[in-house]
């Protein structure tokens, strides 16, 4: 932002809070609200702000972990979350405060943001902003309540992708020039733990994963991104509008070509299950990786069934003897045909640069670009810089020694915004890199996040101890 007058020296001002309260049932929660803290010295927009909340009883506490939610959705600009009841339930920020955590909710730039004619929120802006916010908290740790060595980030979908990326890419040198340009505080951006709901990550492989998984389904119900405001993504309480359709003959051909590219990618990762068995795919798309993914779905069904007993939808699961135990089995195609695709083909890198991810990969002057060779070759328009594509993919940083140690990843069984294979590969990759990963596929759950805050905070309680 030209002539920024609100940057200053990035020192936290302890006296600049409002005492606020929220009524939750018969409990009155009082907290200090430090809202709108500009976390960089040279902000590019008015999105580089964070809200810092400290619950009563923790005003002088330096040991409490800091919950750090981002409200990023659709790779759009995001405002920091405020503690609120949503449909009568506490949102993640309020829930964290009720449980005695300190909260730093962060805003970040996104793909639609402009300064005059120039775009200022294209990749990697969002992740640079989240890193700068972490650096602010670390830089000021001595002067702020909470412990900046115990930051737990949280996000959903595009925000889940950024949450995971924040955890794995800690202090990666290629971000330094971007952070310097913003006047980020001189500190580390390492965090402690990651919560990621349905991370729409690994975008350069997501199209192939999508067709490998959903290729048999030709009907789609696409989110109408043009009808969705950044604020709509931010609170995620409404149901997004959708557009229905059926794949064309050309899209079906593209689908088959993308599907056939997926096994080589999976095999290149050398993934292993918890027992050290290699997970691979044959050229046909069958193989141990597929069996592993199927088992994740069958376990999810079994867990829901044991809680509810009733007949669950879809109804094609059969109870079978599996070795010495009973387990559920199903035909993969039945599962795929039980729900519509949320995307046409290609799901992410649109040939006409029409998808939100194309927009995310634009630059200061170009609204949208390609990020896969597949679509660049067949479609119109330029390709994004390979270095930037790598910088926003959590998979690029699995070997990073500074990466967060703890990860909780969720992807609903009824979520087709990205293929389950994508978060599964991320979870396996992290586990194979020695991280502690809690991965699950909640049955019946569609695209969304923060739906199991009780379990999320029980996990956080455990990992911060
Ligand atoms: C989101 C959803 C998508 O389908 C997508 O492609 C990118 C982001 C989201 O909900 O944030």
XYZ file of C-alpha atoms in Angstrom, residues 260 285 395:
3
model
C -3.328 -42.794 -16.880
C -4.745 -47.715 -11.775
C 4.568 -31.889 -0.878
